[in-house]
PDB file of C-alpha atoms in Angstrom:
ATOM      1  CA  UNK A   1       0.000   0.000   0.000  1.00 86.00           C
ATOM      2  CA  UNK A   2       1.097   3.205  -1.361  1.00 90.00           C
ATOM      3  CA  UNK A   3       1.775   5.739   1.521  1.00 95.00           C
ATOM      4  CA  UNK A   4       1.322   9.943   0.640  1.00 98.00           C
ATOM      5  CA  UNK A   5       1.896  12.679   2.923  1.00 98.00           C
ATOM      6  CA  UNK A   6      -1.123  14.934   2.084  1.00 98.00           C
ATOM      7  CA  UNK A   7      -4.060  12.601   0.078  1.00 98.00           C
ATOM      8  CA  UNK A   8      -7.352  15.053  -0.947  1.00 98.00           C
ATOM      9  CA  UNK A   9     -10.496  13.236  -1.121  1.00 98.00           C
ATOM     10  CA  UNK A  10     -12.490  15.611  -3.563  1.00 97.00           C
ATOM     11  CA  UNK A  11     -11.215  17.243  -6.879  1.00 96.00           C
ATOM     12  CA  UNK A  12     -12.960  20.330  -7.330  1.00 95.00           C
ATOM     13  CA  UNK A  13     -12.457  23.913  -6.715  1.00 95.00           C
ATOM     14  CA  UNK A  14     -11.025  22.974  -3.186  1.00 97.00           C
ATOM     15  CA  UNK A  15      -9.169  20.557  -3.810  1.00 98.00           C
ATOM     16  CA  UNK A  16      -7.373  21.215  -6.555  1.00 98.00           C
ATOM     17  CA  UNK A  17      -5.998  24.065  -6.000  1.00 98.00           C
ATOM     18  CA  UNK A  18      -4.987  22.753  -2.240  1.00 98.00           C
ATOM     19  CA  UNK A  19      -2.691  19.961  -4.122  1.00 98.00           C
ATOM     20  CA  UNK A  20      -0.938  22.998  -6.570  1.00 98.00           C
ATOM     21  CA  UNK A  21       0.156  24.250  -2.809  1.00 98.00           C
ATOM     22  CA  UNK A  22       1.174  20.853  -1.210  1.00 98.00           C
ATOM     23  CA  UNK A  23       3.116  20.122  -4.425  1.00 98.00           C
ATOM     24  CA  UNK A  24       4.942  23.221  -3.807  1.00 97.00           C
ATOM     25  CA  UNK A  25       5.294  22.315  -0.147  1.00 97.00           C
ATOM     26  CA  UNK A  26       7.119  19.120  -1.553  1.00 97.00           C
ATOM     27  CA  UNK A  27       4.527  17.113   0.294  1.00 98.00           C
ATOM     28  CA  UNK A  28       3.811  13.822  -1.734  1.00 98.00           C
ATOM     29  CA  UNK A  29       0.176  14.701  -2.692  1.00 98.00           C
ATOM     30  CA  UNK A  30      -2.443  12.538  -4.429  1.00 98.00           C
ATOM     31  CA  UNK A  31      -5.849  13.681  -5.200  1.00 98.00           C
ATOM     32  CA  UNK A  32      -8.615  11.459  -5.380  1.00 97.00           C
ATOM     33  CA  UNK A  33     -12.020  11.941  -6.747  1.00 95.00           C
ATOM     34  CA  UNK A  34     -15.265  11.178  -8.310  1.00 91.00           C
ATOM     35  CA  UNK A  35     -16.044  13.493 -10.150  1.00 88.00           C
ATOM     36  CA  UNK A  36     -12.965  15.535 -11.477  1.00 89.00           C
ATOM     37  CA  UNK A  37     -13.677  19.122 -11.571  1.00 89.00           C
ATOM     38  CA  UNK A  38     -16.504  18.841  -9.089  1.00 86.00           C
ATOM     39  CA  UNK A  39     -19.739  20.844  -9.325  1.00 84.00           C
ATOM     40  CA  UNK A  40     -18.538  24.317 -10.856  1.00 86.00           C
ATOM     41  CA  UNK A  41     -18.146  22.362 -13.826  1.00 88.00           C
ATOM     42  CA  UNK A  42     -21.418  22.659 -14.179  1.00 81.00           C
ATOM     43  CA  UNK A  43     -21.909  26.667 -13.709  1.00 84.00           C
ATOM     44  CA  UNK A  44     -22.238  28.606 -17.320  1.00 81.00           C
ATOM     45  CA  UNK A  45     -20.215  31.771 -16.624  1.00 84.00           C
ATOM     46  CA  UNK A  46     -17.657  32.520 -13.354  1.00 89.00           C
ATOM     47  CA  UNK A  47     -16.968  36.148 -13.244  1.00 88.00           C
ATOM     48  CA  UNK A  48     -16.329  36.276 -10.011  1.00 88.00           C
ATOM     49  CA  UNK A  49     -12.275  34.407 -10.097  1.00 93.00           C
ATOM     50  CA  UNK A  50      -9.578  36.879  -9.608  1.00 94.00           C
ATOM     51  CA  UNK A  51      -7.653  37.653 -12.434  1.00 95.00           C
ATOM     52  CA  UNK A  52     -10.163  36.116 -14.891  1.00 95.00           C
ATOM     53  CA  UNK A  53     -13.039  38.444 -16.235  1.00 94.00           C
ATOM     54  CA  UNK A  54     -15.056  35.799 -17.514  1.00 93.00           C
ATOM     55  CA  UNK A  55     -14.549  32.049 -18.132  1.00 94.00           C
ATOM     56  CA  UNK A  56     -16.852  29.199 -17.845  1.00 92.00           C
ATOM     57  CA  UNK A  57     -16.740  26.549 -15.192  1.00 91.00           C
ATOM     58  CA  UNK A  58     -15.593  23.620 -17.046  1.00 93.00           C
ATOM     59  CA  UNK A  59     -12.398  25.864 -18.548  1.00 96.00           C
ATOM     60  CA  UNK A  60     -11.799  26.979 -14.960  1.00 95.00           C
ATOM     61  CA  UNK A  61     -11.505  23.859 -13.982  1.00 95.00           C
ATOM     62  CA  UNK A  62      -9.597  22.471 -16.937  1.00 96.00           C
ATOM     63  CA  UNK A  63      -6.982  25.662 -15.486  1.00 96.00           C
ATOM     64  CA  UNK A  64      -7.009  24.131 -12.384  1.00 96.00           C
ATOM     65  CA  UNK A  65      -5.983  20.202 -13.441  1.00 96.00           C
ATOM     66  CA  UNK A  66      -3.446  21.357 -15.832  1.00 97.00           C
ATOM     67  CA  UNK A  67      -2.057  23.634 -12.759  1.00 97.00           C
ATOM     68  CA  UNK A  68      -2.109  20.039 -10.755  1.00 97.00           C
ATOM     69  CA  UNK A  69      -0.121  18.393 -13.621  1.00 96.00           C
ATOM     70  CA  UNK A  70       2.435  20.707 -14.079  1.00 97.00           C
ATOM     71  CA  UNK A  71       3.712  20.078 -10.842  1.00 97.00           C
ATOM     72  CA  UNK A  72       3.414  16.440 -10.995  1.00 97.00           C
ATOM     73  CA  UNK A  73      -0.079  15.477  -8.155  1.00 97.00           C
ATOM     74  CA  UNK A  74      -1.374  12.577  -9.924  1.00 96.00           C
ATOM     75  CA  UNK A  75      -5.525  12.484  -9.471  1.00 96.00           C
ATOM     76  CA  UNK A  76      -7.079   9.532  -9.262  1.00 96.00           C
ATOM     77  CA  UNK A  77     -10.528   9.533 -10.682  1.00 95.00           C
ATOM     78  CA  UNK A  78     -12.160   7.161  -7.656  1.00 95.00           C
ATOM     79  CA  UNK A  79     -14.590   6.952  -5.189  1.00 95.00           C
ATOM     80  CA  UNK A  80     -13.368   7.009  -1.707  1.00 97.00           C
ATOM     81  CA  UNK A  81     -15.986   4.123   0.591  1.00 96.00           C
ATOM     82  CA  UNK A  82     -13.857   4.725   3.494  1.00 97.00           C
ATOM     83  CA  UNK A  83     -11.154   6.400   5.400  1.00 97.00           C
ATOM     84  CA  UNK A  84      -9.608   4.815   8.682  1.00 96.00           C
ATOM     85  CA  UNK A  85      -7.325   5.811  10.967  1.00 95.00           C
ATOM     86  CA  UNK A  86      -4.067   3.787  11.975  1.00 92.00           C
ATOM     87  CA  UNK A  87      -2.260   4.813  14.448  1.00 89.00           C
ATOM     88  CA  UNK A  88      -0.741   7.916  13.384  1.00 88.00           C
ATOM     89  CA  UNK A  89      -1.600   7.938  10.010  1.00 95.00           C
ATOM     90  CA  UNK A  90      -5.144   7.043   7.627  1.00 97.00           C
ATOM     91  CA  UNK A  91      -6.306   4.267   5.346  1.00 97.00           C
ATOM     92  CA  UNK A  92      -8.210   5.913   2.342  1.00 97.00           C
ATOM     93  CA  UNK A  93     -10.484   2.961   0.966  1.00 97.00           C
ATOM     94  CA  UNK A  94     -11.532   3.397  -2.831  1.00 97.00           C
ATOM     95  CA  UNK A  95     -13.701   1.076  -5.045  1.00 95.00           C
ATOM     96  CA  UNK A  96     -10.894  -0.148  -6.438  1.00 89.00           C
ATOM     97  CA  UNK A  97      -8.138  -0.210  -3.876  1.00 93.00           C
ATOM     98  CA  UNK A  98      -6.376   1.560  -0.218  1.00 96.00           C
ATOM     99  CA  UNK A  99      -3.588   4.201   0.453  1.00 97.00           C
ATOM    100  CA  UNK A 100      -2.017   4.941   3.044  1.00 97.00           C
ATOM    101  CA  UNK A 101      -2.073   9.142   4.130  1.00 98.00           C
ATOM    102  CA  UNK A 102       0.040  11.098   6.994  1.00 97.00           C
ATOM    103  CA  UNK A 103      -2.416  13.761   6.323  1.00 98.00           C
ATOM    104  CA  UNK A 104      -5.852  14.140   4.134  1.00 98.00           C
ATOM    105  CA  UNK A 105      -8.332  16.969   3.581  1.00 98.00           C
ATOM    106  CA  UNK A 106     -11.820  16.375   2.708  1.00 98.00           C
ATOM    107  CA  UNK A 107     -12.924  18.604   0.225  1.00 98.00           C
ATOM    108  CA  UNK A 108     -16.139  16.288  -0.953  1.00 97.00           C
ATOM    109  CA  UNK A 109     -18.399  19.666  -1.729  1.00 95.00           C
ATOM    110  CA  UNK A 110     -22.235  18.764  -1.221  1.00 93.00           C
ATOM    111  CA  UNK A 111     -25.030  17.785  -3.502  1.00 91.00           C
ATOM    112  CA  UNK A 112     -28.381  19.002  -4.224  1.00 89.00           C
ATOM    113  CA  UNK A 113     -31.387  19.103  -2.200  1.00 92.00           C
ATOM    114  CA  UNK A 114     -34.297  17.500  -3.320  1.00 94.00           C
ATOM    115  CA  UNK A 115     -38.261  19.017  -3.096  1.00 95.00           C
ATOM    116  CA  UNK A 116     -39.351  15.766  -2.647  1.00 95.00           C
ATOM    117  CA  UNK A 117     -43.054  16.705  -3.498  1.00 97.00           C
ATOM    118  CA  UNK A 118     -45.004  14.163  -5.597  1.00 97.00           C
ATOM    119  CA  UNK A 119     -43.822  13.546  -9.446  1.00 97.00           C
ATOM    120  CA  UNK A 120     -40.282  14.901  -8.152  1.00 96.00           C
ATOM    121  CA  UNK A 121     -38.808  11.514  -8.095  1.00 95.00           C
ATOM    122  CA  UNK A 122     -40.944  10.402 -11.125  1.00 96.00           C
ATOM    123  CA  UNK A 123     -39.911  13.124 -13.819  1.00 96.00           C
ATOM    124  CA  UNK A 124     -36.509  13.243 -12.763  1.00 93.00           C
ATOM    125  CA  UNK A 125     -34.456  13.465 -16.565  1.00 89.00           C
ATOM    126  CA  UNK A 126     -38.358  13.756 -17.679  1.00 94.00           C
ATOM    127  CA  UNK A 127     -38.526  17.646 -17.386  1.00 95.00           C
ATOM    128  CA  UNK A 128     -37.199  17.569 -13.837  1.00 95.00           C
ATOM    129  CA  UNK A 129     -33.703  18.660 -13.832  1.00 93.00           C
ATOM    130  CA  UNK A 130     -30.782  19.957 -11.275  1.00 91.00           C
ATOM    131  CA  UNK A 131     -28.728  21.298 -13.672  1.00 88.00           C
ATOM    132  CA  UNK A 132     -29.528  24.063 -16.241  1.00 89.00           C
ATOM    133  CA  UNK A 133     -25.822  23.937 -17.954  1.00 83.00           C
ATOM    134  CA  UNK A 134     -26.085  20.457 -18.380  1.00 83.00           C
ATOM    135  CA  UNK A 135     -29.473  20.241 -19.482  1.00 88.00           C
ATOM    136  CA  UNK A 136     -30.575  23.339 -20.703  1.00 91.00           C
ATOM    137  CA  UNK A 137     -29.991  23.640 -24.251  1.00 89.00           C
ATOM    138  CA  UNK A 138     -32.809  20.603 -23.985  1.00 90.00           C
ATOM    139  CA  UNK A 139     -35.631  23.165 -23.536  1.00 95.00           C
ATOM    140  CA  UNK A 140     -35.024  25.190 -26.416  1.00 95.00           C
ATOM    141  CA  UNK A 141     -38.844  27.700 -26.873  1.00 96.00           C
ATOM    142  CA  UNK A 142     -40.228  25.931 -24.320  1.00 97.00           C
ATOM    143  CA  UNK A 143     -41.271  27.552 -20.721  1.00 98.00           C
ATOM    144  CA  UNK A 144     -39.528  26.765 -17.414  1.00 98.00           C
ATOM    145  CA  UNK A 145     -39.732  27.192 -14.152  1.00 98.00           C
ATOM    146  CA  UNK A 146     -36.704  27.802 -11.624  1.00 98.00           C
ATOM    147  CA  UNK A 147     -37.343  26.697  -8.016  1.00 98.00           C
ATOM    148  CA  UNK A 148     -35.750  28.575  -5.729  1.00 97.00           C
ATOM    149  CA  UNK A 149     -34.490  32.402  -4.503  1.00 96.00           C
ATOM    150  CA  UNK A 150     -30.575  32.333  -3.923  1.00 94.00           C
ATOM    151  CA  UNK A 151     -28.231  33.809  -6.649  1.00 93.00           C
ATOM    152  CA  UNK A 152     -27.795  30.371  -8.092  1.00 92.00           C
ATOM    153  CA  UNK A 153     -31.318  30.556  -8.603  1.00 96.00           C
ATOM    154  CA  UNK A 154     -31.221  33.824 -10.461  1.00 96.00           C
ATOM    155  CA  UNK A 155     -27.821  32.426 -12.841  1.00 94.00           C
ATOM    156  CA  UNK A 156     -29.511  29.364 -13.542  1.00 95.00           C
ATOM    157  CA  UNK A 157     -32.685  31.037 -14.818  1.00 97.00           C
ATOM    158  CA  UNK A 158     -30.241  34.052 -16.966  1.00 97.00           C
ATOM    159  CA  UNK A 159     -28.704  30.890 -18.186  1.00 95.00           C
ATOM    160  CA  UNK A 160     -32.230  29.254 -19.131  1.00 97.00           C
ATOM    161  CA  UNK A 161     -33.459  32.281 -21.234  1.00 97.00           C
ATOM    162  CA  UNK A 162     -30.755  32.015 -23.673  1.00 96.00           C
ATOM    163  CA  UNK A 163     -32.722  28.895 -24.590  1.00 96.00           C
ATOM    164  CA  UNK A 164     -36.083  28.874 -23.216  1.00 97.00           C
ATOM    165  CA  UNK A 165     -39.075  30.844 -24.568  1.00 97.00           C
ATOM    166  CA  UNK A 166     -39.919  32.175 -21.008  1.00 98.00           C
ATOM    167  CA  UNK A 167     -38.358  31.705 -17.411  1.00 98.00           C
ATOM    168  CA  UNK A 168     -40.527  31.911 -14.123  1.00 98.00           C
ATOM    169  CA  UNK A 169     -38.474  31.500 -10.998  1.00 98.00           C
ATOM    170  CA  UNK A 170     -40.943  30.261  -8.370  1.00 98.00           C
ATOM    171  CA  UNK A 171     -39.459  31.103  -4.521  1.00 97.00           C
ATOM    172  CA  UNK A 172     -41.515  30.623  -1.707  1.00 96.00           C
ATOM    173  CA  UNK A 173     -40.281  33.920  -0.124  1.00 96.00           C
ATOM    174  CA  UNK A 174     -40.930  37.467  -0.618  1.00 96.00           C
ATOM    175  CA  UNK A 175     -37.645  38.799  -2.373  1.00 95.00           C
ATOM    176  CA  UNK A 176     -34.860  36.509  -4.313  1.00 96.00           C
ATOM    177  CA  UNK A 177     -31.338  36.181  -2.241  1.00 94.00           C
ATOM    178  CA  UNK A 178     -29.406  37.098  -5.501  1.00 95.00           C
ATOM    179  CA  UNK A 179     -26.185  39.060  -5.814  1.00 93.00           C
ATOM    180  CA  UNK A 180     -27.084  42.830  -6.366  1.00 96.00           C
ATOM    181  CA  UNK A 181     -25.580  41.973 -10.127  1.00 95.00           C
ATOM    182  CA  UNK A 182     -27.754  39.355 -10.674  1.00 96.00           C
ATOM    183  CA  UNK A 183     -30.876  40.341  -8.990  1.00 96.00           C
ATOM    184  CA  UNK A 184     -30.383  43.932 -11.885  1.00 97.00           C
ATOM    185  CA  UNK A 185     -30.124  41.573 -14.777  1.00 97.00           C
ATOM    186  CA  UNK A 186     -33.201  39.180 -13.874  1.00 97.00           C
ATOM    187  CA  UNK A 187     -35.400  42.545 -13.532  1.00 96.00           C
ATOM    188  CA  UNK A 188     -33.835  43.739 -16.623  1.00 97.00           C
ATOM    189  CA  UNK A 189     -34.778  40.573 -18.736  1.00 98.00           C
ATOM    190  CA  UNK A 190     -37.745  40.304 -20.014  1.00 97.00           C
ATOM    191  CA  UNK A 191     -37.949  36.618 -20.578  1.00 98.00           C
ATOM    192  CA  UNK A 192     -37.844  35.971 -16.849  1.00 98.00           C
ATOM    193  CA  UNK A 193     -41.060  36.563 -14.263  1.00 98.00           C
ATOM    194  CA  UNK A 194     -40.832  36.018 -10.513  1.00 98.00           C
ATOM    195  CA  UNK A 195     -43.332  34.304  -8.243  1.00 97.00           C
ATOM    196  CA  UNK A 196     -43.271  35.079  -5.098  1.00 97.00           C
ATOM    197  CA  UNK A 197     -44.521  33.166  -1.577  1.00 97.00           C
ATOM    198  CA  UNK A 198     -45.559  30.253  -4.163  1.00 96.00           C
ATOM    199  CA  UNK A 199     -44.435  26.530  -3.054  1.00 96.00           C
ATOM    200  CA  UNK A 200     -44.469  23.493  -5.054  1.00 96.00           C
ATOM    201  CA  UNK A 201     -47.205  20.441  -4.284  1.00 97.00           C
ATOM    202  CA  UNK A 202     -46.765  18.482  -6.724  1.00 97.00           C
ATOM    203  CA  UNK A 203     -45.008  18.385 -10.314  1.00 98.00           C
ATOM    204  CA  UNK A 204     -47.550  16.552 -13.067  1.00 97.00           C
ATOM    205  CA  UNK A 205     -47.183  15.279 -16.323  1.00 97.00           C
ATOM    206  CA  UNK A 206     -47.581  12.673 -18.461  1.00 94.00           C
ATOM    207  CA  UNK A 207     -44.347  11.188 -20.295  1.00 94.00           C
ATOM    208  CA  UNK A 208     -42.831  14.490 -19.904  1.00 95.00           C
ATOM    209  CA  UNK A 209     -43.228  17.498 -17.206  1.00 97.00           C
ATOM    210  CA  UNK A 210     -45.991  19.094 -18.405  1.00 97.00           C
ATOM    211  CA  UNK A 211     -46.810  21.846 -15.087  1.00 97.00           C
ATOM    212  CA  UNK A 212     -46.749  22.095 -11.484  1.00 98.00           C
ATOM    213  CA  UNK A 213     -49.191  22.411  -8.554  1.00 98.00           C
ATOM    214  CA  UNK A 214     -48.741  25.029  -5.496  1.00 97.00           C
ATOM    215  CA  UNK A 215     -49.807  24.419  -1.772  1.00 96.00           C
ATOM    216  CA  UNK A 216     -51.239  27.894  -2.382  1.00 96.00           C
ATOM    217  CA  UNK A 217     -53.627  26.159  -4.911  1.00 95.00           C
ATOM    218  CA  UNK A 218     -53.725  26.752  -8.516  1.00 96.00           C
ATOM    219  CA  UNK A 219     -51.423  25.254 -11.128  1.00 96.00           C
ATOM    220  CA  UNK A 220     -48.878  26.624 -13.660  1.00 98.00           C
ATOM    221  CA  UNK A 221     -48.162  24.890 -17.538  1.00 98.00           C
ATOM    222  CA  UNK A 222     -44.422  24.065 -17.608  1.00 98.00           C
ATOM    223  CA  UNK A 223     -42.737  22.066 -19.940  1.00 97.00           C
ATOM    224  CA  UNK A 224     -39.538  22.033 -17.522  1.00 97.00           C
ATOM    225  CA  UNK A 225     -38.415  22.114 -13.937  1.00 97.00           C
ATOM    226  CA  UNK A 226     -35.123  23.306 -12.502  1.00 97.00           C
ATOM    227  CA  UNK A 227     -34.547  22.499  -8.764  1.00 96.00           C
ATOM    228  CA  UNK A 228     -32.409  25.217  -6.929  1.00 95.00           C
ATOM    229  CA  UNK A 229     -33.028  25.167  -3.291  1.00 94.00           C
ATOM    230  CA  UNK A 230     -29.301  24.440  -1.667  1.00 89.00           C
ATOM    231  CA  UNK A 231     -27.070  21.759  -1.241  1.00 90.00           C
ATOM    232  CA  UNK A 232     -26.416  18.991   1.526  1.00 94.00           C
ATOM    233  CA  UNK A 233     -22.536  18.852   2.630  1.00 96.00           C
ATOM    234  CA  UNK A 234     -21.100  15.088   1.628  1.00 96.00           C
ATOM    235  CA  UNK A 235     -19.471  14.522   5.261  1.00 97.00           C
ATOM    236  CA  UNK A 236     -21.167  11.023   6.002  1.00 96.00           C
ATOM    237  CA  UNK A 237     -17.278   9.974   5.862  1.00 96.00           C
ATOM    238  CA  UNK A 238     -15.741  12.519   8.079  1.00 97.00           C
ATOM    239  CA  UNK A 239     -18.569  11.526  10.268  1.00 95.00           C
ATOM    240  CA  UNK A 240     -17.594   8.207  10.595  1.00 94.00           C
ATOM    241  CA  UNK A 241     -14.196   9.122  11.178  1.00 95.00           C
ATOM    242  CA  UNK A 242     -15.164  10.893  14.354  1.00 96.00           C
ATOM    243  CA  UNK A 243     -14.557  14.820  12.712  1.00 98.00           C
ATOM    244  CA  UNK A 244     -16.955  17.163  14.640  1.00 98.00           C
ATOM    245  CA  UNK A 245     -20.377  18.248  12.195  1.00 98.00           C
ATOM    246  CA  UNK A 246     -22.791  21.228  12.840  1.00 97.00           C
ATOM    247  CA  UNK A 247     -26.033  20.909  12.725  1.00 96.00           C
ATOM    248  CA  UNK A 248     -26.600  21.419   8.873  1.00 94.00           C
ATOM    249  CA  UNK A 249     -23.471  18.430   8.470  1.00 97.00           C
ATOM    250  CA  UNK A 250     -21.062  20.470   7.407  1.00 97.00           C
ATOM    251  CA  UNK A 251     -17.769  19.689   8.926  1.00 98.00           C
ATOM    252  CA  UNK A 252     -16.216  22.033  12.328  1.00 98.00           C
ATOM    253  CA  UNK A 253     -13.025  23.863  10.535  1.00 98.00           C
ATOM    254  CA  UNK A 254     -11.060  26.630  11.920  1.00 97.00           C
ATOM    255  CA  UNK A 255      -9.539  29.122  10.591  1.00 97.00           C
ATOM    256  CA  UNK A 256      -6.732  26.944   9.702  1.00 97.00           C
ATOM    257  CA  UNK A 257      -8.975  24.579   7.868  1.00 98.00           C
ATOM    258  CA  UNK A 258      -8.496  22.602  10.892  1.00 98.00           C
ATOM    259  CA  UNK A 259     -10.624  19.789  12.193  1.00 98.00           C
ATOM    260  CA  UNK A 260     -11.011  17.983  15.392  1.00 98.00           C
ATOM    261  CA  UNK A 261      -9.426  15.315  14.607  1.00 97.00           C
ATOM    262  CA  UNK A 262      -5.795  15.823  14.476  1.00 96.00           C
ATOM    263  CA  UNK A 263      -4.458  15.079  10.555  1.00 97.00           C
ATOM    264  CA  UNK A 264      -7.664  16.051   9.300  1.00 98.00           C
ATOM    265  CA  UNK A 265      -8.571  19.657   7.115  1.00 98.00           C
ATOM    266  CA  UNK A 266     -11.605  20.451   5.393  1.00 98.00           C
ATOM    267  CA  UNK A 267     -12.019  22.930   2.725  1.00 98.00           C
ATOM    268  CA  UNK A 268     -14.674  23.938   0.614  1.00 96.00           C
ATOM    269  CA  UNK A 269     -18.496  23.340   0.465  1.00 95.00           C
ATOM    270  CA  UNK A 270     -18.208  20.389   2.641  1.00 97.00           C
ATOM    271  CA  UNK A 271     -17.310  23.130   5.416  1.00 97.00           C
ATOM    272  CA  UNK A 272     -19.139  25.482   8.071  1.00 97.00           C
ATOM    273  CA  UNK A 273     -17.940  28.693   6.470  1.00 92.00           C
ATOM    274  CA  UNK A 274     -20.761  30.722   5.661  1.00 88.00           C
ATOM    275  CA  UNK A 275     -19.638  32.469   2.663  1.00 88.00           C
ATOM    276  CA  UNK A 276     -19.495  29.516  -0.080  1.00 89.00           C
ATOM    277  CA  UNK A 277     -16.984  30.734  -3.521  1.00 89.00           C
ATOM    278  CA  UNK A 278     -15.155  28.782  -5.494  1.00 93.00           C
ATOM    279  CA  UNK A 279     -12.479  30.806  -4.331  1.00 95.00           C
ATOM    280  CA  UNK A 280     -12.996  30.799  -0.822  1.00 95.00           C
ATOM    281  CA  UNK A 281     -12.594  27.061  -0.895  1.00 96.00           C
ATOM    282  CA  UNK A 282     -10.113  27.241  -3.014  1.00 97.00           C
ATOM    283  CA  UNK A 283      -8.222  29.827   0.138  1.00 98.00           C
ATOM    284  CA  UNK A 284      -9.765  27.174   2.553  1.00 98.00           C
ATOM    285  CA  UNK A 285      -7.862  24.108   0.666  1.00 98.00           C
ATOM    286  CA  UNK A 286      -4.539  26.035   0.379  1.00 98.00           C
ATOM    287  CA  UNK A 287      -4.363  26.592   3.755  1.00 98.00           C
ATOM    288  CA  UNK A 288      -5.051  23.079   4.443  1.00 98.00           C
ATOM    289  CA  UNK A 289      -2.356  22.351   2.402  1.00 98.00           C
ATOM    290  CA  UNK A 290       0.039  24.779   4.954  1.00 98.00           C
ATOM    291  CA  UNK A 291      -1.377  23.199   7.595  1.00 98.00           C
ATOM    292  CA  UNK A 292      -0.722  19.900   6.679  1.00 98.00           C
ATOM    293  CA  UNK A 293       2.785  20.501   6.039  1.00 98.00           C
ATOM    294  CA  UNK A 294       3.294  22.489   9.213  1.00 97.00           C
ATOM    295  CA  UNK A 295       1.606  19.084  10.996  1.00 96.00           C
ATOM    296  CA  UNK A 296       4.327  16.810   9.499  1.00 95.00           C
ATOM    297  CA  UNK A 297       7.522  18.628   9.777  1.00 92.00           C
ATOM    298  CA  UNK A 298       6.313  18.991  13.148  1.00 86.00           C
ATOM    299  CA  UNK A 299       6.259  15.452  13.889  1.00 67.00           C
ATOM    300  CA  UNK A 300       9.268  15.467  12.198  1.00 56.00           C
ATOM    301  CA  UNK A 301      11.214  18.179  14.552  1.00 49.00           C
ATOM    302  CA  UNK A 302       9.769  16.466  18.004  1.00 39.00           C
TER     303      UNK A 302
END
């Protein structure tokens, strides 16, 4: 079994950029992950990186890995079952085999929540979707509805009217949670119509999404429905490896992207910071990556 300093379960915005530092760090580093690129790789257009006006989040991300390749972290594209710890060091468990860590950081982001009102589960990739990048070009003249008031909410229906004939988002409160920006250019496009204090029942169809019900009563014709009401933080691991969780699961860090559990950093959405960036967890998993390599040369030194 192969044994790493620093191993990074999660290959997204966090991570990667946390394995460009621990390269330079000369820590042996090996990133391991699911889904390389994680979930920005999915967002249209990120104006919001320094130094980059405008770029989309797959070519961010395709930055980021060849950043991790020129200095030599090998990524594993893997899912991690389980992760152990021995003594003084950690058994990372992957479908297809183990490594041995000194250090890791869990930078496993979060996935989407669910509605789960009646038809959800039925029209899923039937109308119901949780990703307008991915699917939105798939709705071409047709009209949508956007669940949901943050300022993902508000991107993903912009996004959406580039294809769609017309764009309601449909947030059970009584003003959207956008980013000034954002919030100017939905009131500025004409495609896209607000309800507000409306909450989904049920979602109806036939073969296809074909409109939704609200608790309020009454019913609106859609031919699509795009689900964005949060995320859930993927810490069942940490959990099981004994790393403190709030309330919402996301994992304790401090502001040295410390966990309880000595060995252990967190970074990204997986995390209890409030304010969730791609670039704050990209700052989250570079300090991590300090961290970790103050932790070893410390053992080291004693």
């Amino acid at each position: 079994m192969e044994e790493y300093d620093f191993i990074i379960v999660g290959a997204g915005s966090a991570g990667l950029p946390a394995a460009v530092y621990a390269a330079r760090f000369k820590l042996k580093t090996l990133i391991i992950g699911a889904v390389v690129g994680g979930t920005i790789i999915n967002t249209h257009i990120v104006e919001n990186w320094p130094g980059i006006v405008e770029i989309s989040g797959w070519d961010l991300m395709e930055k980021l890995k060849e950043h991790v390749k020129a200095n030599e972290v090998e990524i594993v594209n893997d899912k991690v079952t389980d992760i152990k710890k021995e003594n003084n060091s950690f058994i990372i468990k992957t479908l297809e085999k183990e490594f041995r860590a000194k250090t890791i950081l869990i930078a496993t982001g979060s996935e989407r929540k669910k509605l789960n009102v009646k038809g959800e589960k039925e029209f899923t990739n039937k109308g119901v979707s949780y990703c307008a990048v991915c699917d939105g070009a798939l709705f071409k003249d047709k009209v949508v509805g956007v669940i949901g008031g943050s300022d993902s909410a508000a991107k993903e229906a912009l996004f959406l009217s580039e294809h769609a004939k017309k764009v309601y988002i449909i947030y059970r409160g009584t003003q959207i949670k956008a980013e000034p920006i954002n919030t100017e250019r939905v009131e500025k496009n004409s495609k896209i119509e607000i309800l507000y204090e409306k909450n989904l029942e049920e979602i109806f169809g036939e073969k296809m999404v074909t409109g939704v019900k609200f608790k309020e009563g009454g019913e609106l014709k859609l031919g699509g429905v795009f689900v964005e009401i949060g995320a859930i933080p993927n810490s069942d691991l940490a959990g099981k490896l004994g790393v403190k969780l709030n309330d919402k699961k996301e994992i304790i860090i401090d502001a040295e992207s410390k966990t309880n559990v000595s060995g252990v950093y967190a970074a990204g959405d997986v995390g209890n910071k409030h304010f969730k960036q791609a670039i704050t967890g990209a700052s989250e998993g570079v300090i991590a990556a300090f961290s970790a390599y103050e932790h070893i040369n410390n053992k080291l030194s004693d």
